[in-house]
Coordinates of C-alpha atoms in Angstrom, one line a residue:
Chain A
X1 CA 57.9 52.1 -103.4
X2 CA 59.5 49.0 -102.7
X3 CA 58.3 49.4 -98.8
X4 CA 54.7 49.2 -100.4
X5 CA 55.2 46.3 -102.3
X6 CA 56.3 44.9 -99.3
X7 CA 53.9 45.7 -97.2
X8 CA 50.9 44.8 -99.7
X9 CA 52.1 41.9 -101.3
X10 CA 52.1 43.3 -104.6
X11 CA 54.0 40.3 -106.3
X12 CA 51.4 37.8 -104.7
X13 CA 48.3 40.3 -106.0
X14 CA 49.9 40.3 -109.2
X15 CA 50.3 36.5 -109.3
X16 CA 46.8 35.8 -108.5
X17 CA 45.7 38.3 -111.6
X18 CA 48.1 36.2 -113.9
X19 CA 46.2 33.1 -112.6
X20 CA 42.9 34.7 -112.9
X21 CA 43.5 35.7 -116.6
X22 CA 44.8 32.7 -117.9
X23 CA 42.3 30.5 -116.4
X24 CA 39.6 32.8 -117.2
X25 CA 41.6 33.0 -120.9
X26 CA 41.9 28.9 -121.2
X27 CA 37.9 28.1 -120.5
X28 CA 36.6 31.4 -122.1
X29 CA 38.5 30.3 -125.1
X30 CA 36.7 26.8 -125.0
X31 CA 33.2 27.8 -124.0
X32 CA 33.9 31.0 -126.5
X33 CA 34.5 28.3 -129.5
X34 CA 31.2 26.3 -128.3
X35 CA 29.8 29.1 -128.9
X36 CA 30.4 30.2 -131.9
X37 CA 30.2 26.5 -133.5
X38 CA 26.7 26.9 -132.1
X39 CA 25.9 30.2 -133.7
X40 CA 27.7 28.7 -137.3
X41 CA 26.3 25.3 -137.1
X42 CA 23.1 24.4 -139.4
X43 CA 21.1 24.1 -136.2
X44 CA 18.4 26.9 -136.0
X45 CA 17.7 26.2 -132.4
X46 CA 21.8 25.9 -131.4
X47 CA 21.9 29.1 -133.9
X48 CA 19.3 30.5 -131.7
X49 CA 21.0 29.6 -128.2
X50 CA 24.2 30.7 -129.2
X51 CA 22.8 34.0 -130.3
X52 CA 21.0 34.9 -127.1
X53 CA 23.6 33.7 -125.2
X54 CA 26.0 36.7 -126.4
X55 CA 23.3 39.1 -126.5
X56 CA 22.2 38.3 -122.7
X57 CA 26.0 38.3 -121.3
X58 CA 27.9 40.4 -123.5
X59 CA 25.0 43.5 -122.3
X60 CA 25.1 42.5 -118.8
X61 CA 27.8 44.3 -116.3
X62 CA 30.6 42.3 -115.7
X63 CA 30.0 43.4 -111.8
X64 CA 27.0 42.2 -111.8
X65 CA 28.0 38.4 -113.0
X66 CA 30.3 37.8 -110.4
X67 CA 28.6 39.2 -107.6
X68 CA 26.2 36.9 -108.8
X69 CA 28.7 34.0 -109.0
X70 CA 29.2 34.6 -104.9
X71 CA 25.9 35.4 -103.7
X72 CA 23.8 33.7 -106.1
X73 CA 25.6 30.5 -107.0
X74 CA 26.9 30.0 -103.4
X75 CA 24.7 31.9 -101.4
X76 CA 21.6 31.0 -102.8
X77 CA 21.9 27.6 -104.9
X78 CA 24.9 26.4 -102.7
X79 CA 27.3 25.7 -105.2
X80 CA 30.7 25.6 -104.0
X81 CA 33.7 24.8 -106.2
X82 CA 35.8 24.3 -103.3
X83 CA 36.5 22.1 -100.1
X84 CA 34.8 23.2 -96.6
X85 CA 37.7 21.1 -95.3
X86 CA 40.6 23.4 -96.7
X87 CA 42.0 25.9 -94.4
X88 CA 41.7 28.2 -97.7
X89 CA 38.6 27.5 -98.4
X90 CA 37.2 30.8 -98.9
X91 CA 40.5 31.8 -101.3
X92 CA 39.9 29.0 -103.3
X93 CA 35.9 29.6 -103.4
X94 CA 35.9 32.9 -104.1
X95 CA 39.1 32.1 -106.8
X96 CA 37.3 29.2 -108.9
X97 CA 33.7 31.8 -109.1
X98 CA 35.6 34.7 -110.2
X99 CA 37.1 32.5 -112.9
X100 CA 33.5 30.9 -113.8
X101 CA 32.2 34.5 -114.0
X102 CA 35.2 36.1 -116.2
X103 CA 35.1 32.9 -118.1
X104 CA 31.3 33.2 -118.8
X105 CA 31.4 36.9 -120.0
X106 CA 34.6 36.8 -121.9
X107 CA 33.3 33.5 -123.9
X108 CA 31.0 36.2 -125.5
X109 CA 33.6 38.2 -126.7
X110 CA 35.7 35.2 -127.7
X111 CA 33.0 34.0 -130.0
X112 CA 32.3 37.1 -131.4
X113 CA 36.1 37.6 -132.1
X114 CA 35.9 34.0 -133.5
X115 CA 33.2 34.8 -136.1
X116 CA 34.9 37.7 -137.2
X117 CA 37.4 35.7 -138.3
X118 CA 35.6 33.2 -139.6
X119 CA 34.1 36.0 -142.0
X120 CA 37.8 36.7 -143.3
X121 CA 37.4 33.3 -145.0
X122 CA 35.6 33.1 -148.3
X123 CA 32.3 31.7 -148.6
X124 CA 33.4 29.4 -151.6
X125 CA 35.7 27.2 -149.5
X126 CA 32.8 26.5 -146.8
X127 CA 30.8 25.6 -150.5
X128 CA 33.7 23.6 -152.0
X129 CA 34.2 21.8 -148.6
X130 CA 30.6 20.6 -148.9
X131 CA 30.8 19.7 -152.4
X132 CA 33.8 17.5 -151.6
X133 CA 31.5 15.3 -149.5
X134 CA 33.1 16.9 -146.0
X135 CA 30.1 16.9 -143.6
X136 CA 29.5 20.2 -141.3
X137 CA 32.0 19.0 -138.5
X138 CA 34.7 18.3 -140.6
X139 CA 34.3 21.4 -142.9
X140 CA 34.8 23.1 -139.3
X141 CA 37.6 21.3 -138.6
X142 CA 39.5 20.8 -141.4
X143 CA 38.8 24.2 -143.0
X144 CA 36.5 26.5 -141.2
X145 CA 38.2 27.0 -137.7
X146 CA 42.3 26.7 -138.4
X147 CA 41.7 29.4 -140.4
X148 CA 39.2 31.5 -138.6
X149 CA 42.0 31.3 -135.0
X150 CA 44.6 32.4 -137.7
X151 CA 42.1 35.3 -138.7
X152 CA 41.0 36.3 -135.2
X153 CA 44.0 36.6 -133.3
X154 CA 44.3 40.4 -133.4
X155 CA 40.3 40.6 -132.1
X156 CA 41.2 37.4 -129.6
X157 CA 44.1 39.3 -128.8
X158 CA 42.1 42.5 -127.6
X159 CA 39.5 40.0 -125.6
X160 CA 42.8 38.7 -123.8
X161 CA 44.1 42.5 -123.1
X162 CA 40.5 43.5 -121.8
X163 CA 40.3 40.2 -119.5
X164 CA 43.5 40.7 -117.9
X165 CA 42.3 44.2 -117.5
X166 CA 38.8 43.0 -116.3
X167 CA 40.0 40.4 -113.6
X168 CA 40.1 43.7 -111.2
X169 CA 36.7 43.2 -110.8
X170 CA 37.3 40.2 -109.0
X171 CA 37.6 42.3 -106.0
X172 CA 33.8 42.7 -105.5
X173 CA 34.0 39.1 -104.0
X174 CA 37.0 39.4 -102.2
X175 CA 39.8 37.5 -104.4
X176 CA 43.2 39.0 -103.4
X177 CA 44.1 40.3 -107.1
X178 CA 46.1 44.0 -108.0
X179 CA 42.7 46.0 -107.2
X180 CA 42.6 44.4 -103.8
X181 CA 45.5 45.3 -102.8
X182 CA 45.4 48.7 -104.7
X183 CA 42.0 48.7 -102.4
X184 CA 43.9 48.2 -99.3
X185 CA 46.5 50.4 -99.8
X186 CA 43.8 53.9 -100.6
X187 CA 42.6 52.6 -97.1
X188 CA 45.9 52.3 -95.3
X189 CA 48.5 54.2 -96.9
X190 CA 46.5 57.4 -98.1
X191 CA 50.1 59.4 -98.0
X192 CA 51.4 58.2 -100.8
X193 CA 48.1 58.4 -102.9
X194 CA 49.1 58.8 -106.3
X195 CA 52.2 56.1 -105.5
X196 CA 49.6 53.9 -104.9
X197 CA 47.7 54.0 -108.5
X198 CA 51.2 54.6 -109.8
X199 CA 52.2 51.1 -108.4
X200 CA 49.3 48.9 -110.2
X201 CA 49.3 50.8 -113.5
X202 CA 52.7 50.2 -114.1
X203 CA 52.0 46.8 -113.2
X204 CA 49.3 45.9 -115.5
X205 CA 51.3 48.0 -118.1
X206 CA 53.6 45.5 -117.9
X207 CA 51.3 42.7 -117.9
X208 CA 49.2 44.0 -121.1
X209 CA 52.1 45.4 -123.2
X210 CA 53.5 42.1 -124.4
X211 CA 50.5 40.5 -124.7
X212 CA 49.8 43.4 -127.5
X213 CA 53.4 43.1 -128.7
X214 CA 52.9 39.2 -129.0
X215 CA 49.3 39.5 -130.8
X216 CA 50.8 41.9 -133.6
X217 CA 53.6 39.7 -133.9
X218 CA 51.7 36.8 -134.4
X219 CA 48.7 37.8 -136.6
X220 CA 51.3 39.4 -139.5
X221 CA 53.5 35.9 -138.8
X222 CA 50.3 33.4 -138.9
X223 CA 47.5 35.8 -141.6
X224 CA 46.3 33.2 -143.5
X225 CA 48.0 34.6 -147.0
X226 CA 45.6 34.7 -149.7
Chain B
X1 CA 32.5 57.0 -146.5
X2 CA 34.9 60.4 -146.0
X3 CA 32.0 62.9 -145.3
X4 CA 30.9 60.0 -142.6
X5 CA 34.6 59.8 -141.0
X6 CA 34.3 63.4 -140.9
X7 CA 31.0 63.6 -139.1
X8 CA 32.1 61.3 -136.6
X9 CA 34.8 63.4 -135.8
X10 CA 32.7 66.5 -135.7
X11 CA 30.6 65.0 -133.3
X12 CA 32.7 63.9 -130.9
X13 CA 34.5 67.1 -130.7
X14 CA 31.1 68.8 -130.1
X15 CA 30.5 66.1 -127.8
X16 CA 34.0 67.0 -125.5
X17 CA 32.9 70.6 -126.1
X18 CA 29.4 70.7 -125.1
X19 CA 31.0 68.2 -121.7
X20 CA 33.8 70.9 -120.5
X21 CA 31.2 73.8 -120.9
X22 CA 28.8 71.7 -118.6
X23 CA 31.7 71.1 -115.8
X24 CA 32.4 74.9 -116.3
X25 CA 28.9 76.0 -116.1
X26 CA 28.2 73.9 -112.8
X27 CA 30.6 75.3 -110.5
X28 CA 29.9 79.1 -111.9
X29 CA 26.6 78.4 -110.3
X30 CA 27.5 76.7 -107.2
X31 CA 29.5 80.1 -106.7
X32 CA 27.1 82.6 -108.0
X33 CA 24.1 81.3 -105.6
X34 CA 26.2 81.8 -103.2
X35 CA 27.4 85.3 -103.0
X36 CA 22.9 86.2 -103.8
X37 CA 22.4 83.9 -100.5
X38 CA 24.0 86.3 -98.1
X39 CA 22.6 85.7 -95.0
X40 CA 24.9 82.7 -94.2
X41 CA 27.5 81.1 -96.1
X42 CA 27.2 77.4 -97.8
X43 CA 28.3 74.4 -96.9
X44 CA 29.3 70.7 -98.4
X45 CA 29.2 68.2 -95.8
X46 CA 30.8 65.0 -97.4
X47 CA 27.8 61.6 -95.9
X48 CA 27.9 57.9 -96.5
X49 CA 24.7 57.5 -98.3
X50 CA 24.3 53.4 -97.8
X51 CA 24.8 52.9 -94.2
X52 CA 21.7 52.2 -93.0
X53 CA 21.2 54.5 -89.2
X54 CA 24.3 56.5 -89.9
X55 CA 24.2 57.9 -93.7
X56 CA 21.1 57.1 -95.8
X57 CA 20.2 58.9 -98.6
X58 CA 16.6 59.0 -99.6
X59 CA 15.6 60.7 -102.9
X60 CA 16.5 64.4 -101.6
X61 CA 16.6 63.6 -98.1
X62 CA 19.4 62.4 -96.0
X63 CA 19.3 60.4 -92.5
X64 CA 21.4 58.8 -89.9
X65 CA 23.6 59.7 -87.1
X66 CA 26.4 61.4 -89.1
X67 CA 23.5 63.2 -91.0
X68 CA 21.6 64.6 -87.9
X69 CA 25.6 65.6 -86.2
X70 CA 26.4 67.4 -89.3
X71 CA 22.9 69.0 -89.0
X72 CA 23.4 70.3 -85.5
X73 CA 27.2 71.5 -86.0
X74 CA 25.9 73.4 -89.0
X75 CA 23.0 75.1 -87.6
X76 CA 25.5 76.1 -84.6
X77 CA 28.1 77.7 -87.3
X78 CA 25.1 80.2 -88.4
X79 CA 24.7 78.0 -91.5
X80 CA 20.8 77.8 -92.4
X81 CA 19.4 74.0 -93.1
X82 CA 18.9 75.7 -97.0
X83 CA 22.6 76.1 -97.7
X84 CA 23.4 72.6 -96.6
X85 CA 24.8 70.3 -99.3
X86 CA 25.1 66.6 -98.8
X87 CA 27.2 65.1 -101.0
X88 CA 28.6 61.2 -101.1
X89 CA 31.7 60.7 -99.3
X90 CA 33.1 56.8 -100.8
X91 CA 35.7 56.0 -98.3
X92 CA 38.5 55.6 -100.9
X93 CA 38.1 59.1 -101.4
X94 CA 37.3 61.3 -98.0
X95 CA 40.5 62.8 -97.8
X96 CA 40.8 63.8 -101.5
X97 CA 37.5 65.1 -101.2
X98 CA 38.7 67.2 -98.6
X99 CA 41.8 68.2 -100.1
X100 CA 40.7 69.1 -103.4
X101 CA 37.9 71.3 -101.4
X102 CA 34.7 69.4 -103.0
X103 CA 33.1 69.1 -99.6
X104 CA 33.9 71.8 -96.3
X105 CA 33.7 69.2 -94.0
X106 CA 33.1 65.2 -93.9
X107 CA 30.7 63.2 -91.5
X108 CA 30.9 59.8 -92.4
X109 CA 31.8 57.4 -90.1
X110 CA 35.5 58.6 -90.6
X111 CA 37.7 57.4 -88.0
X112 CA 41.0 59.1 -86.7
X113 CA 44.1 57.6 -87.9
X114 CA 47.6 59.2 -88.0
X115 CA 47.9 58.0 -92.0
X116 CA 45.0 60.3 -92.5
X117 CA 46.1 63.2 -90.0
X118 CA 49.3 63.8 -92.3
X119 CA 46.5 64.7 -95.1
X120 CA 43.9 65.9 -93.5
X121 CA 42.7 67.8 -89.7
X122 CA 40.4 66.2 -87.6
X123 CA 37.7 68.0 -85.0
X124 CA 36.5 65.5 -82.4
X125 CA 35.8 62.7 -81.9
X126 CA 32.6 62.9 -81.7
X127 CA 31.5 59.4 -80.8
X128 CA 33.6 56.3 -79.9
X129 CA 32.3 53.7 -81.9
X130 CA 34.3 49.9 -81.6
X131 CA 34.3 47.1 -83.7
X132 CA 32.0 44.3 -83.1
X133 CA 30.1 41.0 -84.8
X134 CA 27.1 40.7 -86.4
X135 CA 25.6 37.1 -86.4
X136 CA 22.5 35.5 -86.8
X137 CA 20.0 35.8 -84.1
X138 CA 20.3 32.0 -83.4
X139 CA 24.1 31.6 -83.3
X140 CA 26.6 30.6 -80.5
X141 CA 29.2 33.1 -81.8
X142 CA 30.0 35.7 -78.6
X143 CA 33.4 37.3 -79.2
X144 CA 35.8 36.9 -81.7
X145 CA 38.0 33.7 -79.9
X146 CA 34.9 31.8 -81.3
X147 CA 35.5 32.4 -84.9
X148 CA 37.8 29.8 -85.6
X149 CA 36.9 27.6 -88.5
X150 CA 33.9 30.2 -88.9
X151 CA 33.3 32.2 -92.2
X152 CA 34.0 36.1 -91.3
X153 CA 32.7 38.7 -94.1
X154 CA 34.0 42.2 -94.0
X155 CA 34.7 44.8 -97.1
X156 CA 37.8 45.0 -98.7
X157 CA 40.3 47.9 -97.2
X158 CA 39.0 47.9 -93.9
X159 CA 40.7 47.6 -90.8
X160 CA 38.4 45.6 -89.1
X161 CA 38.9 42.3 -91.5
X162 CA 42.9 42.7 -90.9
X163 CA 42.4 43.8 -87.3
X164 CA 40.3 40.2 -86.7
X165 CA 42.8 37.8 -89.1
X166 CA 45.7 38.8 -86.7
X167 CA 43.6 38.0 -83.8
X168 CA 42.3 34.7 -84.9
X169 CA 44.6 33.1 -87.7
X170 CA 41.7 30.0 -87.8
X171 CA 39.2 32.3 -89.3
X172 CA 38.5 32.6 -93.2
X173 CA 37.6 36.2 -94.3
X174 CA 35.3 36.6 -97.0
X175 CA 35.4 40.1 -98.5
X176 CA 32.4 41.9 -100.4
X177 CA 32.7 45.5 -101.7
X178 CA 29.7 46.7 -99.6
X179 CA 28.5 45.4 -96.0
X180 CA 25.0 44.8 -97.9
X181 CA 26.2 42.0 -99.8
X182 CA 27.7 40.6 -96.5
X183 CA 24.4 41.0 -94.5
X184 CA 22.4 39.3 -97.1
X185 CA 25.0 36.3 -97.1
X186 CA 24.6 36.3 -93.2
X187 CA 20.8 36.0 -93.4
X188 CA 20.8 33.1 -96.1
X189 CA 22.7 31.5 -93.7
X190 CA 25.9 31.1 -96.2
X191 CA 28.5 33.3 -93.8
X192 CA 28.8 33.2 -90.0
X193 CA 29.5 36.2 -88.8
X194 CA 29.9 40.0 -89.8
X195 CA 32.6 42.4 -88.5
X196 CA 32.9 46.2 -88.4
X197 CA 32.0 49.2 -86.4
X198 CA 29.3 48.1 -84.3
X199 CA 27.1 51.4 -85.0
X200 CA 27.5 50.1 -88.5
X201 CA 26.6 46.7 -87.8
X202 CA 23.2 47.8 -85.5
X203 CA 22.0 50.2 -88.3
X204 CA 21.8 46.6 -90.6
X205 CA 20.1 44.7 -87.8
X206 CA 17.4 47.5 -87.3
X207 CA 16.7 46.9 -90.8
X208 CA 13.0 46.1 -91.1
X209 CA 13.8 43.0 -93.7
X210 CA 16.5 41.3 -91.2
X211 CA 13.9 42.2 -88.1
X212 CA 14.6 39.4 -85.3
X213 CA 17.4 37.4 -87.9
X214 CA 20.2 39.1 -87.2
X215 CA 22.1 40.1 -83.3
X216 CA 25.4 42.3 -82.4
X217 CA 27.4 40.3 -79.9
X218 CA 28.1 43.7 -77.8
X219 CA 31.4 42.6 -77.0
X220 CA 33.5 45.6 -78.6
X221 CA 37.4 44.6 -79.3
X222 CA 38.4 47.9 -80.3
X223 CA 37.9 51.7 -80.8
X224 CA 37.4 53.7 -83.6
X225 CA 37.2 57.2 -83.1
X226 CA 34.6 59.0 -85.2
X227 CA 35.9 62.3 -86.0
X228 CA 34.5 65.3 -88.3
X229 CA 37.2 65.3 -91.3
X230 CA 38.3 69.0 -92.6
X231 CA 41.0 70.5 -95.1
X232 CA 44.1 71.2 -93.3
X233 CA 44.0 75.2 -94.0
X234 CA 40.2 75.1 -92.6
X235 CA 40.3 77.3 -89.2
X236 CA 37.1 76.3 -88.1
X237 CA 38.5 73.1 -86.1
X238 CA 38.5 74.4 -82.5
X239 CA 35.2 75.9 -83.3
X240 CA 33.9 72.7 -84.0
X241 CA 35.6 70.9 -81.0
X242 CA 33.2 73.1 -78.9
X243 CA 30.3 72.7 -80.4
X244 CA 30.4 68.9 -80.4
X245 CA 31.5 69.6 -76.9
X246 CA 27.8 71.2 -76.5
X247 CA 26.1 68.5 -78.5
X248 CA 27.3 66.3 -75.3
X249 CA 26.8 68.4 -72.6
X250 CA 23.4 69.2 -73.3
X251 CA 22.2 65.7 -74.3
X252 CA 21.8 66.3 -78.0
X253 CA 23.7 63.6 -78.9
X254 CA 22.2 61.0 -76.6
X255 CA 19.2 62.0 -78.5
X256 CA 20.5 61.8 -81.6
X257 CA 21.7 58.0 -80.8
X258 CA 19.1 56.7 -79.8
X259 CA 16.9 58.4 -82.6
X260 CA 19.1 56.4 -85.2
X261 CA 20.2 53.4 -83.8
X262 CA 17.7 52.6 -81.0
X263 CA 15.6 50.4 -82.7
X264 CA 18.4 47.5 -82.5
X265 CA 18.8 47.7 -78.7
X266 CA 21.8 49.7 -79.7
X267 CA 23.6 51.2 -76.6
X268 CA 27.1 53.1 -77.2
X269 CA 30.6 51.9 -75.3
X270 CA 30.0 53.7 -71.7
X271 CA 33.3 53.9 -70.7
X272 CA 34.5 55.6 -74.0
X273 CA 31.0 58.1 -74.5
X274 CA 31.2 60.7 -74.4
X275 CA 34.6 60.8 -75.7
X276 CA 37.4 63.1 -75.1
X277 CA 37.0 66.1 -77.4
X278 CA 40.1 67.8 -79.4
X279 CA 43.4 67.3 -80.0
X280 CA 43.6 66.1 -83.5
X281 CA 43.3 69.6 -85.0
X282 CA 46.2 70.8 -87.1

């Protein structure tokens, strides 16, 4: 076991999903809460927006966006996060879309997770908020949103669990996370077969249990009590 | 709200239930058709389906080099083109396709390793194939010393990518899950170069949408050895050995070649084809 860690550089392919998830985590969150202050806001047309956006990504394969992030946003429209000068140019490349791509889909499920906590708050404070001369922003930010993060952390939680989960499809563009190695080791070391799948469960076992242990933990400590 | 739980429930359970009687009922077919065939017996020959001159699958039909090899070895075991099955061989799973018995035998561009010798038995090779660059029609690239500073594509978990980063540490690798996505990167222009077997690479460039775009360097840099993959207990190894021996000898296989892969100006490694057969049964 510890010859196969070796050999794959299971430590470093772990790393990298670490970074992928909470990069992926940090500007999912953001765009996520754009989101859903789009889909709250008074705005029909940013209601609108923010609506289709989470019907078009949340139904569409995560597989499909970041293949699309490599061949369409580089390939085709030539975008590249990354310097052509850099002898890791390609690592970083393929890095910075698979993070733009899990970032994307996962803001979908972050401002869905969102909005179901801002539904744990009761209409009559968004009401009384108004009636106390607070205009929309500062309703949201003064009332609406503290709460609604301190309500959605369990379903925030789950996002965060089923992105670190999800970064393994970062391997259809090449980025050296678990899956990539776990790839790598089917095609070089099919002996130990089962050792293989073994090897990256427990790893992402590891990774996903605290985070679950941590959510549970903080939504009883921080439940808005009412 | 109770009667609604419970419904649920029901319905999933008949789900699971109605599922494990379909796995049942499939293979009690596969089994029964075979004992009213009687004439000869069947056989599941494992294919890459999305290698374009070597494994295609078309609707029902199946093409390529492996396809038409597997064809002739078949017909020359007494088993009728009826009681062929093709089935998908993924290369993450050949040898537990083999092991588990899902498929007799595996065609599919399956190359002899000793990793895979301790799980599985090999009959052949039956072709020498060696790995090789794609690039676009117009580029400088003509063997792999030139590829520093370049953009190399390959899949993930395949030799060839690790085999070319030890060679030339300058190179950056980019890695797609299938050699499609690579191809259409090299014909945008976005990559430099492509790198795997070259039978592989000449079934993309005889693709009618890349005609004239795309060139193999034909400068070769290493051998693969395509063998025919069987379970271990299988006895019908030797057997095999001779056949393919025959394919050879009587210019089958020079037909079948140039049938699948001549269209790209594709002309196997001389030195190494016809290859030496046997040894890697057992």
């Amino acid at each position: 076991m510890l010859e196969l860690i070796d050999q794959f550089n299971v430590f470093d392919a772990f790393w990298t999903t670490i970074k992928l998830t909470l990069w992926s985590a940090l500007f999912s969150l953001l765009l996520g809460t754009v989101v859903a202050i789009m889909r709250l806001s008074p705005v029909g047309f940013l209601r609108w927006l923010g609506g289709s956006y989470v019907t078009l990504i949340r139904n569409t394969p995560l597989t499909l966006i970041i293949v699309f992030c490599s061949i369409g946003l580089w390939g085709q429209f030539g975008i590249e996060p990354a310097s052509r000068d850099s002898p890791t140019f390609i690592v970083d490349l393929n890095f910075r879309l698979a993070v733009i791509g899990l970032s994307v889909y996962h803001a979908a499920f972050v401002c869905e997770a969102l909005r179901s906590g801002v539904n744990t708050i009761p209409v009559g404070q968004a009401e009384a908020s108004r009636s106390l001369g607070l205009t929309f922003g500062q309703g949201l930010r003064h009332v609406i949103l503290p709460q609604a993060f301190r309500g959605a952390i369990t379903p925030l939680g789950n996002t965060l669990i089923a992105l670190t989960k999800n970064t393994t499809v970062a391997v259809a563009i090449g980025v050296a996370e678990a899956a990539y190695a776990l790839r790598n080791m089917i095609e070089f070391r099919p002996d130990v077969m089962l050792l293989n799948f073994l090897l990256i469960a427990i790893g992402f076992v590891i990774l996903t249990l605290p985070t679950g242990l941590a959510t549970s933990w903080l939504a009883s400590r921080l439940a808005v009590k009412r | 709200m109770r009667s609604s739980t419970f419904k649920i429930a029901a319905l999933a359970a008949a789900t699971t239930l109605t599922l494990a009687a379909c796995g049942g009922g499939g293979e009690s077919t596969d089994s029964g058709s075979g004992g009213e065939e009687g004439g000869s017996e069947p056989l599941t020959i494992g294919v890459k389906i999305d290698q374009p001159g070597l494994g295609v699958q078309d609707g029902d039909s199946y093409s390529g080099m492996d396809v038409d090899v597997a064809r002739a070895v078949a017909e020359q075991l007494g088993v009728s083109e009826d009681d062929i099955t093709f089935q998908e061989a993924p290369t993450p799973q050949r040898e537990n396709l083999l092991t588990t018995n899902q498929v007799d035998m595996i065609f599919a561009t399956y190359s002899i390793t000793d990793e895979r010798k301790e799980q599985v038995q090999f009959a052949g090779p039956y072709f020498v194939a060696g790995q090789d660059l794609l690039v676009a029609a117009d580029s400088d690239i003509a063997g792999p010393e030139d590829l520093d500073g370049q953009i190399l594509c390959s899949v993930t978990g395949s030799t060839s990518a690790t085999n070319v980063q030890e060679e030339v540490p300058g190179v950056q690798l980019q890695e797609y899950g299938r050699y499609s996505e690579c191809v259409e990167q090299l014909a945008n222009g976005t990559i430099d170069a492509l790198t795997t077997d070259d039978t592989i690479l000449a079934g993309y460039a005889a693709q009618d949408q890349y005609a004239g775009q795309l060139k193999v360097v034909g400068n070769t840099f290493s051998e693969e050895n395509y063998g025919v993959g069987l379970n271990k207990d299988s006895d019908r190894c030797e057997e095999i050995n001779e056949i393919l021996q025959g394919l050879w000898d009587d210019g089958t296989m020079e037909q079948i070649i140039s049938d699948n892969l001549g269209a790209a100006d594709y002309t196997p490694n001389a030195d190494l084809n016809p290859p030496e057969i046997g040894g890697h049964c057992g």
